[in-house]
mmCIF file of C-alpha atoms in Angstrom:
data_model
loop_
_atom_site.group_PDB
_atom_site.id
_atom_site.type_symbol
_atom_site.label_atom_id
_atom_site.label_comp_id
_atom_site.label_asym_id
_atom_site.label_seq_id
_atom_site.Cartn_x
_atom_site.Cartn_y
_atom_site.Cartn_z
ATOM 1 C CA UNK R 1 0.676 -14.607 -8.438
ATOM 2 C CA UNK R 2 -1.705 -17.216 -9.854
ATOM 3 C CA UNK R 3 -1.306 -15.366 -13.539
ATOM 4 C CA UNK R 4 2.060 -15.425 -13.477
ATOM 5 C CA UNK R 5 2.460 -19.066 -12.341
ATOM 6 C CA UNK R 6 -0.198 -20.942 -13.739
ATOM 7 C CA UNK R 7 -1.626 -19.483 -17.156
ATOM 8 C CA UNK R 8 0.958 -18.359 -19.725
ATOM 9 C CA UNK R 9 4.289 -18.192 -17.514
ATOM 10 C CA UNK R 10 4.058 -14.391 -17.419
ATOM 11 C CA UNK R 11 1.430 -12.400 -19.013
ATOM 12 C CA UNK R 12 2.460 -9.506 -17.671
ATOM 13 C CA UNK R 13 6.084 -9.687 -19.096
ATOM 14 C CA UNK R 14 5.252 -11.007 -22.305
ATOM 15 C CA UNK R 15 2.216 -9.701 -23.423
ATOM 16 C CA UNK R 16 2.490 -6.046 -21.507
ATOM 17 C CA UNK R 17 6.188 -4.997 -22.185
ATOM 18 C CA UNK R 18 7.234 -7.858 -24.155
ATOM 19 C CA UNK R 19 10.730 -6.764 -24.242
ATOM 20 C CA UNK R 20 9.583 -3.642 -26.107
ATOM 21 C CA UNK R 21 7.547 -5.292 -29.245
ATOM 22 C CA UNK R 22 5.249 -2.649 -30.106
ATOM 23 C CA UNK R 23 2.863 -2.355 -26.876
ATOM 24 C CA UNK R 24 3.578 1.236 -26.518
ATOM 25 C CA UNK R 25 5.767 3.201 -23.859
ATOM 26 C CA UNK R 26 2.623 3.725 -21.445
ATOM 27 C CA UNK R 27 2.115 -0.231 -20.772
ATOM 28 C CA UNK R 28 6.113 0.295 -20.588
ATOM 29 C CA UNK R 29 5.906 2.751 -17.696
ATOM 30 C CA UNK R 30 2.965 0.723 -16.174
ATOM 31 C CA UNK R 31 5.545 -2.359 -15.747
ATOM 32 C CA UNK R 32 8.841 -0.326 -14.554
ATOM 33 C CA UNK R 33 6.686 2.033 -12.101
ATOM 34 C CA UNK R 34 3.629 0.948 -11.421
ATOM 35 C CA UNK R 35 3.383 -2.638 -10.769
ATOM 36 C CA UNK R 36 6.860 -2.213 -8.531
ATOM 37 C CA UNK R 37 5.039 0.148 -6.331
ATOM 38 C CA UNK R 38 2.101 -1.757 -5.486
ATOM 39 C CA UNK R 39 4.166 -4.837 -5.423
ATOM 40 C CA UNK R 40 6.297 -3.600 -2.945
ATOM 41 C CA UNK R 41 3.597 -2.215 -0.855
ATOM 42 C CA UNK R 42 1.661 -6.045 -0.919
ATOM 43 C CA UNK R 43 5.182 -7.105 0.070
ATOM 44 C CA UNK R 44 6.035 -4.420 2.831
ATOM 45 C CA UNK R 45 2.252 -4.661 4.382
ATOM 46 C CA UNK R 46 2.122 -8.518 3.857
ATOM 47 C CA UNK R 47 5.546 -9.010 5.739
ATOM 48 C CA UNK R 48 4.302 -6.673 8.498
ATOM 49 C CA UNK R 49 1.283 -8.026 8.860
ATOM 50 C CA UNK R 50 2.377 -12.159 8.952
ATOM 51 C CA UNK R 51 5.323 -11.537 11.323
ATOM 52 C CA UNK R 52 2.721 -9.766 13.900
ATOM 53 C CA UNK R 53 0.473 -12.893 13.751
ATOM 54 C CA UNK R 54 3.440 -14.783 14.365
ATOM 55 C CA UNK R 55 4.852 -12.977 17.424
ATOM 56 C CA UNK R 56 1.570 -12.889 18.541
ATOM 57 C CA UNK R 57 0.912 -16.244 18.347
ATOM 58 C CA UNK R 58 4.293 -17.428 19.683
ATOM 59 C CA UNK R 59 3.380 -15.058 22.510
ATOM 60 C CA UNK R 60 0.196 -16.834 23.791
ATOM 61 C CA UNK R 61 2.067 -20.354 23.700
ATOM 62 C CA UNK R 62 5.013 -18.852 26.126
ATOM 63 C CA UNK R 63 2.248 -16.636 28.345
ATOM 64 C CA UNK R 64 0.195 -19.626 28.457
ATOM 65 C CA UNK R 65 2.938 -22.408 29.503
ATOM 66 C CA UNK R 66 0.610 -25.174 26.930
ATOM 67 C CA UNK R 67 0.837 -26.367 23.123
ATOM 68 C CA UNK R 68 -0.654 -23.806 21.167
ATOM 69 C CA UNK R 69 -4.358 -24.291 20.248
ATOM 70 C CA UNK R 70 -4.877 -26.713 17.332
ATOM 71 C CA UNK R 71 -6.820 -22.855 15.098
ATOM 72 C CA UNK R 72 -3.101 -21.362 16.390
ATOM 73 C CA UNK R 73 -1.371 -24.370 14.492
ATOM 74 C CA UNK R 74 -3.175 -23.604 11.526
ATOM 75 C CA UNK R 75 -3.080 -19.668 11.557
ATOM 76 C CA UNK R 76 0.805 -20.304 11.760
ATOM 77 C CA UNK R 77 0.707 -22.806 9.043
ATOM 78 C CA UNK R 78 -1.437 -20.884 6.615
ATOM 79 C CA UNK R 79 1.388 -17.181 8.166
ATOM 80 C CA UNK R 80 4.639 -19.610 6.633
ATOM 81 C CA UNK R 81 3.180 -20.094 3.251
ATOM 82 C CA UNK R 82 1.581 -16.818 2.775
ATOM 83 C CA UNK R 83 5.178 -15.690 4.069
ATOM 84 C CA UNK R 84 6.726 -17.976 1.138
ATOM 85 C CA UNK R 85 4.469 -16.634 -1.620
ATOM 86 C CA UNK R 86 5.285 -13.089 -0.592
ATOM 87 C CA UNK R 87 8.990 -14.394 -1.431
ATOM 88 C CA UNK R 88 7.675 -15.153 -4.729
ATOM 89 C CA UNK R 89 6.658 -11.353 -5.156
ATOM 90 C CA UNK R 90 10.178 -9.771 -6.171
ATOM 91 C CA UNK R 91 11.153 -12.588 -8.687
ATOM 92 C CA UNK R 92 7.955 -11.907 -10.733
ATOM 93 C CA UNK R 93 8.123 -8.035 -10.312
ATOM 94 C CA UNK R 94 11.405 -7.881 -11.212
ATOM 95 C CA UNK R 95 10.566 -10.004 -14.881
ATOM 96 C CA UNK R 96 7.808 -7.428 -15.243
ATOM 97 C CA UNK R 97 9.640 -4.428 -14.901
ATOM 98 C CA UNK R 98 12.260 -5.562 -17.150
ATOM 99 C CA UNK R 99 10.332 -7.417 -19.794
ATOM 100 C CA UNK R 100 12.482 -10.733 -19.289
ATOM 101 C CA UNK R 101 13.373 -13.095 -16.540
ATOM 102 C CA UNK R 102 16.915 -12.279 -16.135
ATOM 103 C CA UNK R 103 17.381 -14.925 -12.817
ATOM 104 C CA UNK R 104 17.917 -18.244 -15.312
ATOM 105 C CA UNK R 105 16.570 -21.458 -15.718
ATOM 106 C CA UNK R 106 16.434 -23.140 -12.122
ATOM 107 C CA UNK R 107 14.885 -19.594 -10.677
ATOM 108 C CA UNK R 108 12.163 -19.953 -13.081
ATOM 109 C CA UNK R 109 11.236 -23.335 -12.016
ATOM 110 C CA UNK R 110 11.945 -22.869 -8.510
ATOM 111 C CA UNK R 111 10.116 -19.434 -8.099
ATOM 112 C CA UNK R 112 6.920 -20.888 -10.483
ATOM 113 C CA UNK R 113 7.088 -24.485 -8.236
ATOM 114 C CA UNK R 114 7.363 -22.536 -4.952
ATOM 115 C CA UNK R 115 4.176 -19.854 -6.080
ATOM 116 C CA UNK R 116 2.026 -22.868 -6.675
ATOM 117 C CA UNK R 117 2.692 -25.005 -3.706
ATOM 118 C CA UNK R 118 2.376 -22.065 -0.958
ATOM 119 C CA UNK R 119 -0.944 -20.772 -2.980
ATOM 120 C CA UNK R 120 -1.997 -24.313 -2.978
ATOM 121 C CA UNK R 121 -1.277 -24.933 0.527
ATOM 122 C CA UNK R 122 -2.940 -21.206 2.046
ATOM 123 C CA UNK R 123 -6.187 -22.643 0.390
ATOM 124 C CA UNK R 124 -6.034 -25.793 1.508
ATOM 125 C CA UNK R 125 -5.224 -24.634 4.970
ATOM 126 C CA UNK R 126 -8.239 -22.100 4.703
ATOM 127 C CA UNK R 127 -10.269 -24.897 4.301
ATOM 128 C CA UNK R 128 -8.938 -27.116 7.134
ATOM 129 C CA UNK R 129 -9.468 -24.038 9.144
ATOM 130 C CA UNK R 130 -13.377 -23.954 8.156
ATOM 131 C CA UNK R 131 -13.605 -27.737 8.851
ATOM 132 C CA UNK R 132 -11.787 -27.227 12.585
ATOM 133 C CA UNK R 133 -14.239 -24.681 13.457
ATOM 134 C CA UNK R 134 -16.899 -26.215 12.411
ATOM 135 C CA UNK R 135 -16.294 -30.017 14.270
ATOM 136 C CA UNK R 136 -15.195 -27.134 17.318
ATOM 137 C CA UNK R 137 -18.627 -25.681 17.577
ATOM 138 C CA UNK R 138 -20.802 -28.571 16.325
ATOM 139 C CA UNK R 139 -19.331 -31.585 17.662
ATOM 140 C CA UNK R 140 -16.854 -30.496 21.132
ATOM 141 C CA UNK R 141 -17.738 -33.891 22.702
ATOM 142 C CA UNK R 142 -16.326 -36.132 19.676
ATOM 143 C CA UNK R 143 -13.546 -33.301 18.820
ATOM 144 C CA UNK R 144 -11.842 -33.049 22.853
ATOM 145 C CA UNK R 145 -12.160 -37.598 22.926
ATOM 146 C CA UNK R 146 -11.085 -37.829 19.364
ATOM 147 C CA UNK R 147 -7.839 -35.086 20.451
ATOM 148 C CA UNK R 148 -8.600 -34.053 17.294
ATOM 149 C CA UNK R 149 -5.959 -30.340 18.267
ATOM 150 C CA UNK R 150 -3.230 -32.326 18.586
ATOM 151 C CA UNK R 151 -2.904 -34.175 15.217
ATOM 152 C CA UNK R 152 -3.722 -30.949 13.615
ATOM 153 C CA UNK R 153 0.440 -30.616 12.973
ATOM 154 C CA UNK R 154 0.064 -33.813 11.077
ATOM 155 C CA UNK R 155 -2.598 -32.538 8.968
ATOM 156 C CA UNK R 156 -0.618 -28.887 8.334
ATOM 157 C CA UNK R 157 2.266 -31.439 6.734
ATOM 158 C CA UNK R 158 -0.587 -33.852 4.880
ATOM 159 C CA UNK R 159 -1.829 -30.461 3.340
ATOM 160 C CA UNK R 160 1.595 -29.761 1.619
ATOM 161 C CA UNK R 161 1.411 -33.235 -0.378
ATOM 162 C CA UNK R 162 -1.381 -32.165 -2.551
ATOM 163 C CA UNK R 163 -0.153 -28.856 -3.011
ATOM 164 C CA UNK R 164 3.235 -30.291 -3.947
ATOM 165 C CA UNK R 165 2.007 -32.132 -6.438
ATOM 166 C CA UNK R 166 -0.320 -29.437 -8.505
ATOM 167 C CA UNK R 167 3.466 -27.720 -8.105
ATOM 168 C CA UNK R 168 5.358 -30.766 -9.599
ATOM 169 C CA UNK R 169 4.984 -29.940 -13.105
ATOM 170 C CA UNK R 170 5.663 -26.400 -12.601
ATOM 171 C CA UNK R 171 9.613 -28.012 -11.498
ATOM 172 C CA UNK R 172 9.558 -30.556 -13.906
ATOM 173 C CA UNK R 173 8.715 -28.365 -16.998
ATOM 174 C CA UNK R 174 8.693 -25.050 -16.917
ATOM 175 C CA UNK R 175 11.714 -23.581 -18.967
ATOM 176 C CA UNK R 176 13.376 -20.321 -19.841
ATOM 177 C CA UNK R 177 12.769 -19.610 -23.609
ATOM 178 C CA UNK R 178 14.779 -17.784 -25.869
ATOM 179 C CA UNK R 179 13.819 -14.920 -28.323
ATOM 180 C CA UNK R 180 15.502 -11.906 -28.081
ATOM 181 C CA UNK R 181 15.477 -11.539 -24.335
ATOM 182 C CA UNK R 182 15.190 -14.348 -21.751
ATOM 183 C CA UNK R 183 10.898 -15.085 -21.014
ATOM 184 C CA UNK R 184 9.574 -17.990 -17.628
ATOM 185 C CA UNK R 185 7.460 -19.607 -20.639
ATOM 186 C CA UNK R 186 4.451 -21.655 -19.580
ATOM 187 C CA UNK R 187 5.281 -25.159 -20.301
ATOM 188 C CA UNK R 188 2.612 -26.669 -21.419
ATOM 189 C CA UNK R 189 0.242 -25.982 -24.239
ATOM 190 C CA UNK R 190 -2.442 -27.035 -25.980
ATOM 191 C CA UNK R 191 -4.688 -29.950 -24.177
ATOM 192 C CA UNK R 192 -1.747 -30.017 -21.483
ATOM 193 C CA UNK R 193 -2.839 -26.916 -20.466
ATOM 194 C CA UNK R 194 -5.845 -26.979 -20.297
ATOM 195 C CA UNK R 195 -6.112 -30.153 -18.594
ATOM 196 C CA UNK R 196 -3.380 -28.954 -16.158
ATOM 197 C CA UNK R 197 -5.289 -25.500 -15.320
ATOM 198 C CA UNK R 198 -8.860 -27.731 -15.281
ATOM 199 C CA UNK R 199 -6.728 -29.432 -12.385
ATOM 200 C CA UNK R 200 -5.920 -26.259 -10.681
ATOM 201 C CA UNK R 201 -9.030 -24.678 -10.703
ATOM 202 C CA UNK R 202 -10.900 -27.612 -9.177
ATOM 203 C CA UNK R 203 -8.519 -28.748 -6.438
ATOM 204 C CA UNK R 204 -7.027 -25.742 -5.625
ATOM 205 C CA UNK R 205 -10.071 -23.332 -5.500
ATOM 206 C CA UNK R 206 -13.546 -24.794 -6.471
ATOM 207 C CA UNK R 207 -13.786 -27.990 -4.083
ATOM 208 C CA UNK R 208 -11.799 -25.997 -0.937
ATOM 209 C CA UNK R 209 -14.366 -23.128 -1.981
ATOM 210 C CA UNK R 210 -17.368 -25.605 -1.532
ATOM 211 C CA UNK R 211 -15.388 -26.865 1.730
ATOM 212 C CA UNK R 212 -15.414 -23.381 2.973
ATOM 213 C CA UNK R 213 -18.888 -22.370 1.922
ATOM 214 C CA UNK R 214 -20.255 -25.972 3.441
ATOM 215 C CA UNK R 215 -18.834 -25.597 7.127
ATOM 216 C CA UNK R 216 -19.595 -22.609 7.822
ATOM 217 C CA UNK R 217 -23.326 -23.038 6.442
ATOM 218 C CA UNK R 218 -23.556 -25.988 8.957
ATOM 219 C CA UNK R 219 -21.856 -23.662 11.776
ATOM 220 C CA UNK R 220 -24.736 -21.086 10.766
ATOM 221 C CA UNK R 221 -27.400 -23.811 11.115
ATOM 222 C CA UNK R 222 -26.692 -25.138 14.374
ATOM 223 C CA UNK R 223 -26.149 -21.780 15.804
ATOM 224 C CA UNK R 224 -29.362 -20.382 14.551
ATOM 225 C CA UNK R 225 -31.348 -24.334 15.867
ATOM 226 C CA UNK R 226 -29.467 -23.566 19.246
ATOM 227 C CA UNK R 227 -30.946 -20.001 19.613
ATOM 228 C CA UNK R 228 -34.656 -21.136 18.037
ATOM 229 C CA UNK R 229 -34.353 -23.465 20.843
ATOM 230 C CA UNK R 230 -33.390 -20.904 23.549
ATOM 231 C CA UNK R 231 -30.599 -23.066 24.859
ATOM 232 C CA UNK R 232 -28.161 -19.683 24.609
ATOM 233 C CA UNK R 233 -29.631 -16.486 24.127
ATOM 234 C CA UNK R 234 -26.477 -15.212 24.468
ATOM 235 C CA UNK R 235 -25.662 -17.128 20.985
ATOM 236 C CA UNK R 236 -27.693 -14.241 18.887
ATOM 237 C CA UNK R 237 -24.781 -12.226 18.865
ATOM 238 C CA UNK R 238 -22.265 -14.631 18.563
ATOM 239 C CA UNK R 239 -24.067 -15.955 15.223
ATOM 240 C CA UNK R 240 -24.858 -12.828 13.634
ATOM 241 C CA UNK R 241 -21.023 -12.407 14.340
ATOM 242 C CA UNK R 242 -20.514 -15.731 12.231
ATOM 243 C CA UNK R 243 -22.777 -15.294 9.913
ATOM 244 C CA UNK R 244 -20.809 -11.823 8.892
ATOM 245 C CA UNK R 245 -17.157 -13.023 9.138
ATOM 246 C CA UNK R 246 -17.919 -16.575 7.261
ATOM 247 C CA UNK R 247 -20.176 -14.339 4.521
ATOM 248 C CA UNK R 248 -16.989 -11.726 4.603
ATOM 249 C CA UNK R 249 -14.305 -14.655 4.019
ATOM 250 C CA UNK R 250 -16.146 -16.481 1.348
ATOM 251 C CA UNK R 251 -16.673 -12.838 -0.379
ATOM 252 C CA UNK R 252 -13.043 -12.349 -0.195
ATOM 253 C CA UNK R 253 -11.637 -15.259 -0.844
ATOM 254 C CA UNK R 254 -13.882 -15.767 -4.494
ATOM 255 C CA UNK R 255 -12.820 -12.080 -5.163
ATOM 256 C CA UNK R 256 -9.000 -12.650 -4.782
ATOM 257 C CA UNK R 257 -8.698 -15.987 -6.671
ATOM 258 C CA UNK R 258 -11.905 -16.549 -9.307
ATOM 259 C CA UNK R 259 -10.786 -13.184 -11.908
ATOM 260 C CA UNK R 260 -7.496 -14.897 -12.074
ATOM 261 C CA UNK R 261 -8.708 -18.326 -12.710
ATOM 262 C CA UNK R 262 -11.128 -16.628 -15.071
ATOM 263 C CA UNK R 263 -8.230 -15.097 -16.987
ATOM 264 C CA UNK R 264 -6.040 -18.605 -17.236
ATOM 265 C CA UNK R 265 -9.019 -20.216 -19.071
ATOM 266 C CA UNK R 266 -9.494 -16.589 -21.320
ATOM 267 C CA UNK R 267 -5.785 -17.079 -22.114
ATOM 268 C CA UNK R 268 -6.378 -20.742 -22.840
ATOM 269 C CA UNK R 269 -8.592 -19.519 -26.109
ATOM 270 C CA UNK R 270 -6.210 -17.243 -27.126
ATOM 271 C CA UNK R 271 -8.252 -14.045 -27.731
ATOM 272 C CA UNK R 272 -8.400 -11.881 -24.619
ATOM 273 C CA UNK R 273 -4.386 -11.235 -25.336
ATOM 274 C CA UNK R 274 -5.650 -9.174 -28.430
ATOM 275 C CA UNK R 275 -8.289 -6.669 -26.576
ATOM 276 C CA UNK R 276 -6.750 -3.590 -25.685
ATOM 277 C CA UNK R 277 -7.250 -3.504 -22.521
ATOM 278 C CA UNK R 278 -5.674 -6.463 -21.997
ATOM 279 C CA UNK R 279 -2.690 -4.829 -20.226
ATOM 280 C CA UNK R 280 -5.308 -2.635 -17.448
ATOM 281 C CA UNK R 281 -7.125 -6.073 -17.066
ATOM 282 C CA UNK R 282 -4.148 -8.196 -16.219
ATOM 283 C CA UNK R 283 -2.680 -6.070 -13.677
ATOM 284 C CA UNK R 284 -5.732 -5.648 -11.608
ATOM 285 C CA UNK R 285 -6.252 -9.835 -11.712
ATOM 286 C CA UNK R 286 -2.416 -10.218 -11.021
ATOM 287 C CA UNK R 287 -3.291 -7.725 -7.917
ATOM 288 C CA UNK R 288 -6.179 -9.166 -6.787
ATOM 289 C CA UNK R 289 -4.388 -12.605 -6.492
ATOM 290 C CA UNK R 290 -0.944 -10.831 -4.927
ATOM 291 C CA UNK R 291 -2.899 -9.486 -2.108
ATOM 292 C CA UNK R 292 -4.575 -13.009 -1.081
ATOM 293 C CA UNK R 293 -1.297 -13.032 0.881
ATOM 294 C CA UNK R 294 -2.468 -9.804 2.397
ATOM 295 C CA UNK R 295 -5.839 -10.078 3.741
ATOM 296 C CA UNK R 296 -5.728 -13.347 5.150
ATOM 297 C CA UNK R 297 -4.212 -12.184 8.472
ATOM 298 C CA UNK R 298 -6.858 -9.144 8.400
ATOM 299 C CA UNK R 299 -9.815 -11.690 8.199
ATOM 300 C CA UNK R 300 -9.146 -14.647 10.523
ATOM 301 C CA UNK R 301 -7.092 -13.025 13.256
ATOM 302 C CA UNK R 302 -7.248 -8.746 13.305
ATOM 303 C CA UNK R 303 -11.257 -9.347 13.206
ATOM 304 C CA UNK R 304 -11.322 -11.965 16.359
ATOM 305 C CA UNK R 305 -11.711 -10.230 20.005
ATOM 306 C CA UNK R 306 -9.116 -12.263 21.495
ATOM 307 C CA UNK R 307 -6.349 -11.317 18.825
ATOM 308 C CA UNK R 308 -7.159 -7.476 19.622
ATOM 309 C CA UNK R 309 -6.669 -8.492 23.140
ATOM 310 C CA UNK R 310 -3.183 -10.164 22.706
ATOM 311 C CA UNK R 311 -2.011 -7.591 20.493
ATOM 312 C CA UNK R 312 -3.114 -4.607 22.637
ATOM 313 C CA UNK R 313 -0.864 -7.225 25.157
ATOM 314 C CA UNK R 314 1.511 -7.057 22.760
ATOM 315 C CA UNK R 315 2.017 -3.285 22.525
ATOM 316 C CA UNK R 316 2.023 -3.086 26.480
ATOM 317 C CA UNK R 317 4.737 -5.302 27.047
ATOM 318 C CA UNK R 318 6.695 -3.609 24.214
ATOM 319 C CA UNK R 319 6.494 -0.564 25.414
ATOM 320 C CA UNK R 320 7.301 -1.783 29.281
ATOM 321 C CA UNK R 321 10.440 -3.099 27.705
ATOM 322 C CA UNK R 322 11.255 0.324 25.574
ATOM 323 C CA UNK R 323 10.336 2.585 28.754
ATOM 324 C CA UNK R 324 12.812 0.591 31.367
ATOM 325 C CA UNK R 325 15.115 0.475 28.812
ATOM 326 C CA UNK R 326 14.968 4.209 28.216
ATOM 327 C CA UNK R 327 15.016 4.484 31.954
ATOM 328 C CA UNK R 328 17.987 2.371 32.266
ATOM 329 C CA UNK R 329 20.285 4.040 29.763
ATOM 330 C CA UNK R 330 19.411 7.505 30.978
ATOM 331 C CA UNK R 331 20.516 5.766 34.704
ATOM 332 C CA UNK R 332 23.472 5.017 33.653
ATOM 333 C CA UNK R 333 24.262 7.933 31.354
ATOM 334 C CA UNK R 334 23.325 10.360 33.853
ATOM 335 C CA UNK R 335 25.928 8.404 36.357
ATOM 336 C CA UNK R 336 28.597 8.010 34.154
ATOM 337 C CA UNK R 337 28.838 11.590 32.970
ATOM 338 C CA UNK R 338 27.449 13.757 36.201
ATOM 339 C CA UNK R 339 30.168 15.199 38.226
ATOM 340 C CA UNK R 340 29.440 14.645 41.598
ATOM 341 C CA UNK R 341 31.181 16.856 44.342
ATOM 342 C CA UNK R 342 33.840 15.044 47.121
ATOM 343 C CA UNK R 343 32.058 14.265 49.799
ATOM 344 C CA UNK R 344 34.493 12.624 52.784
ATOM 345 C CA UNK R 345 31.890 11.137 54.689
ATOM 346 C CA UNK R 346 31.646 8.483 52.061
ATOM 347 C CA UNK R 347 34.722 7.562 52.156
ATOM 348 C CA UNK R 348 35.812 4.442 53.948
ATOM 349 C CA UNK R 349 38.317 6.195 56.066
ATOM 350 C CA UNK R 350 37.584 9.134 58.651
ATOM 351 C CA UNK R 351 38.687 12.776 57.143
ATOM 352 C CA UNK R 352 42.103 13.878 58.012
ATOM 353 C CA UNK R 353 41.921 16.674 60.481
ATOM 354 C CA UNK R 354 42.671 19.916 59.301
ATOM 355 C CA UNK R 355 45.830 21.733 60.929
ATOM 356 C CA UNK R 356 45.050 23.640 63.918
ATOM 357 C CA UNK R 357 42.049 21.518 65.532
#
């Protein structure tokens, strides 16, 4: 998502299939099979997988009767705009498969604004994330008097202003150019762009990186002083638990974004375009970004206890609802189309007598 937003405007399109200047019909096939089916299956499992965390979260708010937790705010914050860069998906697959962008000018500002905001704003919200758990664990006292939960909506909205401006100048300036087919063309060059993706790089993955990395450090600290100290022994098992989920995020998180940021700045030079594997290289990046989208609902809620619990709630109450509806429509079927045989004594009226008695 990142390559095709924030380094040449579509490096897959251009440089892969160009609109059929002399890459070859296998990097042809690669763009009209390949990248469609594992877009589509980032898409299908993304979707899934964000609409679950969000039923599940509305679910503990309306089984709980009280404002959802201020990590629920954020989890739903950072579903939405992993749900609106999944959105983004089709548009770029689409330009890929076909070797043009065939959707026009506004599309390919809207699409390229809207990729960079909700990327922005997942990272950003990643990081808030790290800093609420962190003021959670190590500081309760100041974090319950400060009511630090409920302003967390507040923050969710403050989050989108940076990330809507690194997106401005994907509106204001990105443009459809015109060879022989229609190509999203990045819209800057030269020191523009490199100052731009310097920008990018820094704000929207290197400092919220170092946010990430930070908190949960200090989280691992106080945990492991609180356990030297014997306050909790029962906090052994809760830190080694940190220790591996923070280590897995941070591993994750640098795989998905730092080969695509690594890529922008390779494009920058102008020489990576000409190795031949070029083509292999970009797709995996491209991938690797795509599926951000993916894992974040994996790592911060399938991994925690209590979202196993809900959704195991989940299922149960589905299936309640699915078995007495079963139950009910074989009721009434079973009613409606069973002939029963007369039977006077339920009738209001007493039985005629029969002649002769």
């Amino acid at each position: 998502m990142l390559l095709m937003n924030n380094s040449d405007g579509g490096a897959l399109c251009n440089s892969s299939s160009g609109g059929g200047q002399g890459n070859g019909t296998d990097g042809t096939e690669v763009n009209k099979f390949l990248v469609p089916m594992l877009d589509g299956l980032i898409l299908v499992t993304g979707l899934a997988g964000h609409c679950l965390v969000i039923s599940i979260l509305a679910g503990r708010r309306r089984r709980g009767g009280m404002p959802p937790h201020g990590t629920d705010t954020l989890l739903l914050a950072l579903s939405a705009a992993d749900l609106l860069l999944l959105l983004c998906l089709p548009f770029h697959t689409t330009a890929i498969a076909l070797g043009s962008w065939p959707f026009g000018s506004f599309l390919c500002k809207a699409v390229s604004f809207l990729g960079v905001a909700c990327s922005s704003a997942s990272v950003f919200t990643l990081a808030a994330l790290a800093v609420t758990r962190y003021l959670t664990v190590v500081h309760p006292t100041w974090s319950y008097r400060s009511r630090m939960h409920s302003r967390l909506k507040l923050t969710v909205a403050l989050l989108w202003v940076p990330a809507t401006a690194l997106a401005a100048p994907q509106f204001a300036f990105r443009m459809v150019a015109v060879s022989s087919v229609f190509h999203c063309f990045a819209f800057l060059g030269g020191l523009s762009q490199l100052v731009y993706s310097t920008a990018l790089f820094l704000f929207a993955f290197a400092i919220p990186l170092g946010v990430i990395v930070m908190m949960y450090a200090k989280i691992y600290c106080f945990l492991r002083q609180k356990r030297l100290l014997g306050h909790a022994p029962q906090l052994e098992r809760y830190q080694s638990q940190v220790t591996h989920t923070s280590a897995l995020l941070v591993l994750v998180f640098t795989l998905c974004w730092l080969p695509s940021y690594g890529l922008m700045f390779s494009l920058l030079g102008g020489k990576i375009s000409s190795i031949p594997s070029y083509r292999c290289i970009a797709i995996f990046v491209r991938l690797l970004a795509s599926s951000a989208a993916v894992v974040n609902p994996v790592l911060y809620m399938f991994m925690s206890n209590k979202f196993r619990r809900d959704l195991m709630d989940l299922g149960r109450e589905r299936w309640e609802g699915c078995r007495r509806c079963i139950v009910g429509c074989k009721g009434v079927v079973g009613g409606r189309d069973m002939v029963q045989p007369f039977n006077p004594v339920e009738l209001d009226t007493p039985p005629l007598p029969l002649p002769g008695f």
